[in-house]
Amino acid sequence: MLNRFSRLVLMGIALMTVFAAKAQNPAISAIYTPDPAPYVHGDKVYLFVDHDEDDAVYFKMKDWLVFSTEDMVNWTYLGAPVSTETFAWAKQGDRAWAAQAVEHKGKWYWYLCCNTADGKDALCVAVADNPQGPWKDAIGKPLATGFGFIDPTVFIDDDGTPYLFWGNKGFWYGKLNDDMISFADGYKEVPGYTDPKSFGALQSKMDWSIGRNREMTQYEEGPWVTKQNGMYYAVYPAGGVPEYMAYSTAPTVNGPWTFRGRIMNEAENSFTIHGGNITFKGHNYMFYHNGALPNGGGFRRSTAIEEFKFNNDGTIPFIPFTKEGVKPVGKLDPTKRVEAETMASSWGVKLDRKGGKDHYVTSVHNGDWIKLRNVDFGEGNATAVSATIGQLKNAGSIEFFIDKLDGSSFAKIDFGKANETKEGRITGRDKPKGTHDVYILFRGGDEELFDLDWWNCLQY
């Protein structure tokens, strides 16, 4: 007869088989990550996201998070460096909505939206020397306020001129000065915003600024502006609620814009869809969010990613949703320090809610696991695995598996002390060789175990 320990472990393995055997979407599973804003910088993609709370039954959002990747499948959590508390003038503890960050002349600028203390929609900007911060309020006041002033997107043109676009139930833009924190000549409505030829056929939609329905174009909110081969693209959630993803193009940043149609359907289990596209290592990716995680929904949303190719004429094709997500474009080296918060998918574990540069995996229980993809063990010279834990709640262990959880592990490490670094030998028969997925399985009693900090493979 199976004891409670064995049943819990088998339950975790069964859930893995059902939920995440091959799935890469959502791309991050240890925390909710709506409104993804990717940014390519050198050989990394930084992902700036909002954060839906686990218990949200309406929009409950207090802070913004950062992740990074070099291979598009293993994402490293870089912390929660900005919150509503970063802006002393803002309403605290809520309304940390969609945002986007960019690097310009050695500084990073994060354009966000929140509420003023008296409840007005406001755009704000934080500045830092690097994506992990520390970030600070760049101007000590809102950059702009107005009804529907949410969802900012920043775009730097080929000549280095920066622009900011934003808006819900309205679409505005302005050229930024080179300081990135002020407008060169104010801001105005995007030309053609009310024209069906520019942003899609008119439909009756609720305009809360006037308290009734009015005829509006398909554009809804959350713009994402890019440029490709001399053409300007605006991708945005469209059509009202539920939203689909559409786009328009223009020969100049000032228009005229032409509506090009739907490129994504309504998101799974979410009435919103918000994201944008990047090109990284020769591949084009569209980011968006859905409510597909366990306990997910319209107020608990998660980043997902699809690869696509532009058509020969520069148009964006219709992009179907997939569970598989994207393929890796790089390999993970396990002989280097691998942060525990680097993962392709996971079950049960959580991430800390800290700023700064030191982060860890927490809320670890028996049967929880972490998966990493495309881990390169080379010629199989690893002889041991080393791992470090932080806070200890209860004794437990971690086991390392190749490609699946229902086989035998190639290494095991037991932990019984806080802030402990220990090694687990790799047996000759089970030595991993070549490129594989890796699962880290946590074992222990019924209570929370410990915080995992990092791990790596050793060669003696």
XYZ file of C-alpha atoms in Angstrom:
460
model
C 0.000 0.000 0.000
C 1.324 3.475 -0.889
C 1.997 5.831 2.002
C 1.097 9.521 1.896
C 4.586 10.500 0.723
C 4.479 8.148 -2.258
C 0.954 9.185 -3.222
C 1.908 12.860 -3.247
C 4.961 12.253 -5.417
C 2.970 10.144 -7.874
C 0.267 12.817 -7.944
C 2.842 15.439 -8.856
C 4.199 13.238 -11.633
C 0.687 12.601 -12.948
C -0.098 16.311 -12.966
C 3.122 16.954 -14.858
C 2.146 14.402 -17.471
C -1.272 15.985 -17.973
C -0.298 19.642 -17.760
C 3.233 20.138 -19.032
C 4.673 17.103 -20.780
C 5.452 19.110 -23.903
C 3.843 22.474 -23.224
C 5.847 25.687 -23.355
C 2.787 27.939 -23.252
C 2.309 29.705 -20.943
C 6.039 30.450 -21.015
C 6.267 31.206 -17.278
C 4.332 29.071 -14.823
C 5.598 29.984 -11.327
C 3.852 33.373 -11.231
C 1.204 35.212 -13.243
C 2.714 37.482 -15.915
C 0.192 39.559 -17.912
C 0.884 42.224 -20.539
C 4.293 40.939 -21.722
C 6.687 43.560 -23.099
C 9.834 41.899 -24.549
C 12.968 43.859 -25.344
C 16.028 42.558 -27.205
C 19.330 43.780 -25.800
C 22.485 42.128 -27.115
C 22.274 38.352 -26.741
C 19.345 38.495 -24.302
C 15.634 39.116 -24.341
C 14.380 40.997 -21.306
C 10.718 40.511 -20.507
C 8.927 43.228 -18.551
C 5.515 42.193 -17.213
C 2.801 43.183 -14.776
C 1.759 40.793 -12.047
C -1.723 39.458 -11.261
C -2.039 38.321 -7.656
C -2.895 34.661 -7.003
C -6.168 35.561 -5.274
C -7.327 38.219 -7.761
C -11.044 38.280 -8.598
C -10.681 41.621 -10.356
C -7.528 43.447 -11.519
C -5.300 43.189 -8.445
C -1.829 44.337 -9.418
C 0.801 45.858 -7.136
C 4.160 45.527 -8.862
C 6.050 44.857 -12.085
C 8.458 41.975 -12.761
C 11.473 41.320 -14.998
C 12.720 38.103 -16.632
C 15.450 37.337 -19.151
C 16.411 34.563 -21.547
C 19.163 33.707 -24.007
C 17.389 30.730 -25.582
C 13.656 31.699 -25.580
C 12.607 28.732 -23.438
C 14.476 28.977 -20.123
C 13.451 32.218 -18.391
C 15.364 33.655 -15.429
C 13.412 35.693 -12.888
C 15.182 39.000 -12.171
C 12.852 40.213 -9.468
C 10.073 42.716 -8.768
C 12.075 45.961 -8.809
C 9.226 48.439 -9.334
C 5.895 48.779 -7.551
C 3.328 51.494 -7.019
C 5.435 52.492 -4.004
C 8.173 53.603 -6.422
C 5.912 56.587 -7.206
C 5.110 58.517 -4.040
C 2.350 60.466 -5.800
C 0.519 57.324 -6.998
C -2.330 55.350 -5.507
C -0.623 52.627 -3.527
C -1.084 48.871 -3.694
C -3.073 48.602 -6.927
C -3.357 49.594 -10.601
C 0.163 48.496 -11.604
C -0.983 47.926 -15.177
C 0.697 47.408 -18.558
C 4.169 48.816 -19.166
C 7.219 48.665 -21.438
C 10.934 49.369 -20.960
C 13.775 50.311 -23.281
C 17.484 51.111 -23.079
C 18.692 54.473 -24.421
C 22.259 55.764 -24.233
C 23.209 53.577 -21.290
C 20.101 54.189 -19.194
C 16.952 52.101 -18.918
C 13.525 53.749 -18.998
C 10.405 51.894 -17.897
C 7.121 53.487 -18.969
C 4.252 52.396 -16.741
C 0.694 53.320 -15.881
C -1.017 53.631 -12.530
C -3.475 55.946 -10.789
C -2.792 59.243 -9.095
C -3.741 59.444 -5.422
C -7.065 61.013 -6.419
C -7.823 58.297 -8.979
C -6.770 59.730 -12.350
C -5.204 57.511 -15.019
C -1.531 58.419 -15.280
C 1.573 57.548 -17.263
C 4.812 57.430 -15.299
C 8.447 56.646 -16.001
C 11.137 54.974 -13.904
C 14.863 55.057 -14.671
C 17.736 52.696 -13.833
C 21.232 51.724 -14.921
C 20.193 48.138 -15.681
C 16.973 46.080 -15.843
C 17.279 44.853 -12.258
C 17.583 48.356 -10.920
C 17.437 49.938 -8.517
C 14.723 51.892 -10.312
C 13.535 55.319 -9.230
C 10.817 57.730 -10.252
C 12.446 59.696 -13.077
C 10.477 62.940 -12.691
C 8.618 62.780 -9.368
C 5.229 63.294 -10.995
C 3.090 61.814 -13.802
C 4.401 62.098 -17.333
C 0.801 62.646 -18.491
C -2.706 62.191 -17.111
C -6.078 61.703 -18.774
C -8.951 59.280 -19.052
C -7.730 56.091 -20.739
C -4.076 57.050 -20.332
C -2.846 53.480 -19.852
C -0.736 50.876 -21.691
C 2.286 52.916 -22.826
C 4.597 51.545 -25.514
C 7.947 53.148 -26.319
C 9.461 53.100 -29.796
C 12.858 54.437 -30.934
C 13.030 55.169 -34.648
C 16.007 54.428 -36.892
C 17.278 57.996 -36.489
C 17.252 57.658 -32.697
C 14.075 59.653 -32.143
C 11.956 58.159 -29.318
C 8.155 58.105 -29.345
C 5.567 57.089 -26.784
C 2.159 55.654 -27.802
C -0.645 54.733 -25.396
C -4.365 54.585 -24.758
C -7.568 52.713 -24.018
C -10.732 53.908 -25.818
C -8.404 56.501 -27.295
C -5.017 56.418 -29.014
C -2.374 59.076 -28.380
C 1.290 59.570 -29.115
C 4.082 62.083 -28.658
C 7.727 62.514 -29.614
C 9.974 62.302 -26.577
C 12.956 64.510 -26.015
C 16.357 62.844 -25.901
C 16.099 62.860 -22.093
C 13.291 60.258 -22.501
C 11.255 61.873 -19.719
C 9.524 64.782 -21.480
C 7.648 65.429 -24.705
C 9.293 67.516 -27.415
C 6.079 69.228 -28.485
C 3.305 67.718 -26.420
C 1.152 64.803 -27.541
C -1.908 64.308 -29.719
C -4.349 61.720 -31.008
C -2.902 59.216 -33.464
C -4.028 60.298 -36.951
C -6.880 58.136 -38.202
C -7.816 56.733 -34.804
C -11.512 57.276 -35.602
C -11.201 56.178 -39.264
C -12.277 52.587 -40.099
C -9.730 52.526 -42.913
C -6.990 53.104 -40.356
C -8.118 50.964 -37.423
C -10.985 48.780 -38.557
C -14.725 48.857 -39.047
C -16.724 50.963 -36.623
C -18.669 49.215 -33.882
C -20.640 50.288 -30.854
C -18.430 50.100 -27.746
C -18.765 51.433 -24.234
C -16.823 54.650 -23.711
C -16.550 55.115 -19.965
C -15.328 58.675 -20.394
C -18.836 59.652 -21.493
C -20.749 56.816 -19.795
C -22.410 55.368 -22.886
C -21.781 53.432 -26.072
C -20.428 55.205 -29.126
C -19.160 54.184 -32.535
C -15.453 53.390 -32.368
C -12.883 51.637 -34.519
C -11.588 48.142 -33.779
C -8.630 49.521 -31.800
C -9.154 48.876 -28.097
C -5.950 49.401 -26.084
C -2.385 48.176 -25.500
C -0.522 49.375 -28.627
C 2.868 47.975 -29.642
C 4.774 49.978 -32.268
C 7.709 48.652 -34.322
C 9.374 49.236 -37.683
C 10.351 46.695 -40.342
C 11.931 47.453 -43.731
C 10.791 51.060 -43.619
C 7.211 50.232 -42.627
C 5.701 51.164 -39.245
C 3.539 48.571 -37.492
C 1.040 49.069 -34.677
C -0.122 45.798 -33.092
C -2.974 46.093 -30.571
C -5.872 44.318 -28.825
C -8.994 44.982 -30.859
C -12.738 44.571 -31.100
C -13.872 45.247 -27.559
C -14.357 42.475 -24.997
C -13.234 39.789 -25.546
C -10.257 41.153 -27.452
C -8.443 39.708 -30.424
C -5.071 40.876 -31.780
C -4.976 43.108 -34.871
C -2.557 45.488 -36.545
C -2.230 48.532 -38.784
C 0.693 49.831 -40.835
C 1.906 53.245 -41.958
C 4.689 54.630 -44.178
C 5.626 57.191 -41.495
C 5.351 57.337 -37.734
C 2.710 60.040 -38.224
C 0.578 57.873 -40.526
C -1.505 57.511 -42.521
C -2.355 54.184 -40.856
C -4.052 51.341 -42.743
C -5.979 48.593 -40.942
C -4.557 45.165 -41.840
C -6.859 42.916 -39.832
C -6.827 40.141 -37.281
C -3.604 38.262 -36.524
C -4.644 36.375 -33.367
C -7.961 35.148 -32.046
C -9.348 35.824 -28.579
C -7.005 34.422 -25.927
C -7.743 31.187 -24.094
C -9.640 31.790 -20.836
C -8.990 35.541 -20.920
C -11.108 38.430 -22.171
C -7.956 40.515 -22.804
C -4.933 39.861 -24.970
C -1.904 42.128 -24.814
C 1.667 41.863 -26.047
C 3.981 42.620 -28.917
C 6.551 41.234 -31.315
C 10.346 41.101 -31.473
C 13.037 39.664 -33.729
C 15.714 37.645 -31.902
C 18.490 35.516 -33.405
C 16.794 35.609 -36.789
C 13.376 34.519 -35.492
C 10.182 36.564 -35.142
C 8.096 36.102 -32.013
C 4.676 37.342 -30.959
C 4.101 37.653 -27.214
C 0.623 37.743 -25.690
C -1.165 36.614 -22.547
C -3.863 34.068 -21.769
C -5.531 32.509 -18.720
C -4.356 28.960 -19.376
C -2.420 28.258 -16.171
C -4.139 26.302 -13.393
C -6.417 28.730 -11.521
C -5.845 31.203 -14.363
C -8.471 33.437 -15.895
C -9.272 36.962 -16.971
C -7.660 38.428 -13.844
C -4.868 35.843 -13.490
C -3.074 35.893 -16.834
C 0.194 34.483 -18.156
C 2.698 35.236 -20.905
C 2.651 32.992 -23.966
C 4.802 33.146 -27.121
C 4.415 32.054 -30.742
C 6.964 32.146 -33.552
C 5.880 33.529 -36.924
C 7.309 34.664 -40.261
C 6.429 37.872 -42.043
C 4.861 37.357 -45.440
C 6.948 38.309 -48.471
C 5.005 41.562 -48.796
C 5.726 42.502 -45.178
C 2.293 41.676 -43.821
C 1.872 39.680 -40.610
C 0.162 36.300 -41.088
C -2.583 34.949 -38.865
C -0.799 33.367 -35.879
C -2.525 30.347 -34.276
C -2.177 29.549 -30.583
C -0.149 26.489 -29.606
C 0.501 24.597 -26.389
C 4.013 23.746 -27.583
C 5.118 27.366 -27.852
C 8.530 28.113 -29.324
C 11.661 26.052 -29.889
C 14.948 26.800 -28.149
C 17.492 28.929 -29.992
C 20.349 28.142 -27.633
C 21.580 25.660 -25.057
C 21.927 25.877 -21.295
C 25.340 25.039 -19.830
C 24.847 23.153 -16.539
C 28.508 23.490 -15.540
C 27.898 27.192 -14.931
C 25.846 28.422 -11.994
C 22.166 27.908 -12.854
C 19.847 30.040 -10.782
C 16.959 28.044 -9.328
C 14.615 30.720 -10.686
C 15.732 29.806 -14.232
C 13.133 27.445 -15.654
C 11.113 26.526 -18.724
C 8.138 25.358 -16.687
C 7.324 24.272 -13.157
C 4.720 22.846 -10.846
C 3.877 24.107 -7.363
C 6.874 26.356 -6.688
C 6.766 30.146 -6.403
C 9.200 33.031 -6.878
C 10.214 35.611 -4.308
C 8.747 39.121 -4.536
C 11.983 41.047 -4.010
C 13.926 43.674 -5.888
C 17.697 43.535 -6.167
C 19.858 40.877 -7.759
C 19.504 37.848 -5.438
C 16.453 35.667 -6.032
C 15.279 32.148 -5.299
C 12.535 29.574 -5.659
C 10.230 29.331 -2.655
C 6.995 27.629 -1.537
C 8.630 24.263 -2.241
C 6.632 21.176 -1.292
C 6.874 17.437 -1.810
C 6.112 16.548 -5.420
C 6.823 20.038 -6.830
C 9.207 20.245 -9.768
C 11.139 22.529 -12.110
C 11.851 21.804 -15.765
C 14.679 23.192 -17.896
C 15.008 22.668 -21.648
C 17.948 22.028 -23.944
C 20.533 21.434 -21.227
C 23.884 20.500 -22.813
C 25.879 17.903 -20.845
C 28.485 17.586 -23.587
C 30.528 14.389 -23.510
C 29.119 13.339 -20.152
C 32.033 14.395 -17.966
C 29.918 15.649 -15.063
C 30.547 13.644 -11.901
C 28.350 15.459 -9.368
C 25.625 18.041 -8.951
C 25.987 20.828 -6.409
C 23.063 22.849 -5.067
C 22.537 25.574 -2.494
C 19.438 26.236 -0.437
C 18.521 29.306 1.612
C 15.891 29.257 4.308
C 15.020 25.790 5.627
C 11.513 25.062 6.839
C 11.763 21.264 6.840
C 14.319 18.693 5.718
C 13.956 17.395 2.193
C 15.805 16.511 -0.981
C 16.061 17.292 -4.664
C 16.474 14.715 -7.425
C 17.598 15.330 -11.005
C 15.994 13.532 -13.948
C 16.675 13.417 -17.678
C 13.783 14.135 -20.091
C 11.026 12.747 -17.853
C 10.088 12.229 -14.223
C 8.990 8.614 -14.296
C 12.465 7.119 -14.685
C 15.405 6.938 -12.310
C 17.185 10.095 -11.178
C 20.842 10.682 -12.042
C 21.622 12.592 -8.827
C 20.094 13.226 -5.415
C 20.918 15.778 -2.703
C 19.518 15.760 0.847
C 19.186 18.976 2.825
C 18.801 19.377 6.577
C 20.356 22.778 7.350
C 19.623 26.321 6.228
C 22.006 28.065 3.810
C 23.556 24.739 2.939
C 25.574 23.782 -0.154
C 25.800 20.052 -0.828
C 26.729 17.699 -3.636
C 25.114 14.601 -5.049
C 27.278 12.127 -6.973
C 26.365 11.092 -10.506
C 26.742 7.366 -10.992
C 28.599 6.053 -14.026
C 25.591 4.218 -15.389
C 23.318 7.246 -15.164
C 25.714 9.952 -16.347
C 23.840 12.429 -18.580
C 25.408 13.016 -21.987
C 24.384 15.266 -24.860
C 21.445 17.681 -24.843
C 18.364 16.896 -22.753
C 15.537 18.403 -20.766
C 16.158 18.297 -17.012
C 13.593 17.940 -14.240
C 14.336 18.854 -10.632
C 11.942 17.028 -8.303
C 11.470 18.024 -4.664
C 10.830 15.349 -2.040
C 10.016 15.604 1.653
C 7.215 15.567 4.186
C 3.810 17.231 4.117
C 4.984 20.754 5.012
C 6.957 23.379 3.094
C 10.584 22.330 2.644
C 13.178 25.011 1.784
C 14.112 27.795 -0.636
C 16.330 26.686 -3.527
C 18.984 29.208 -4.576
C 21.075 27.681 -7.385
C 22.660 24.513 -8.770
C 25.319 23.360 -11.226
C 27.141 20.269 -12.464
C 30.701 19.560 -11.356
C 33.534 17.813 -13.180
C 36.266 16.246 -11.019
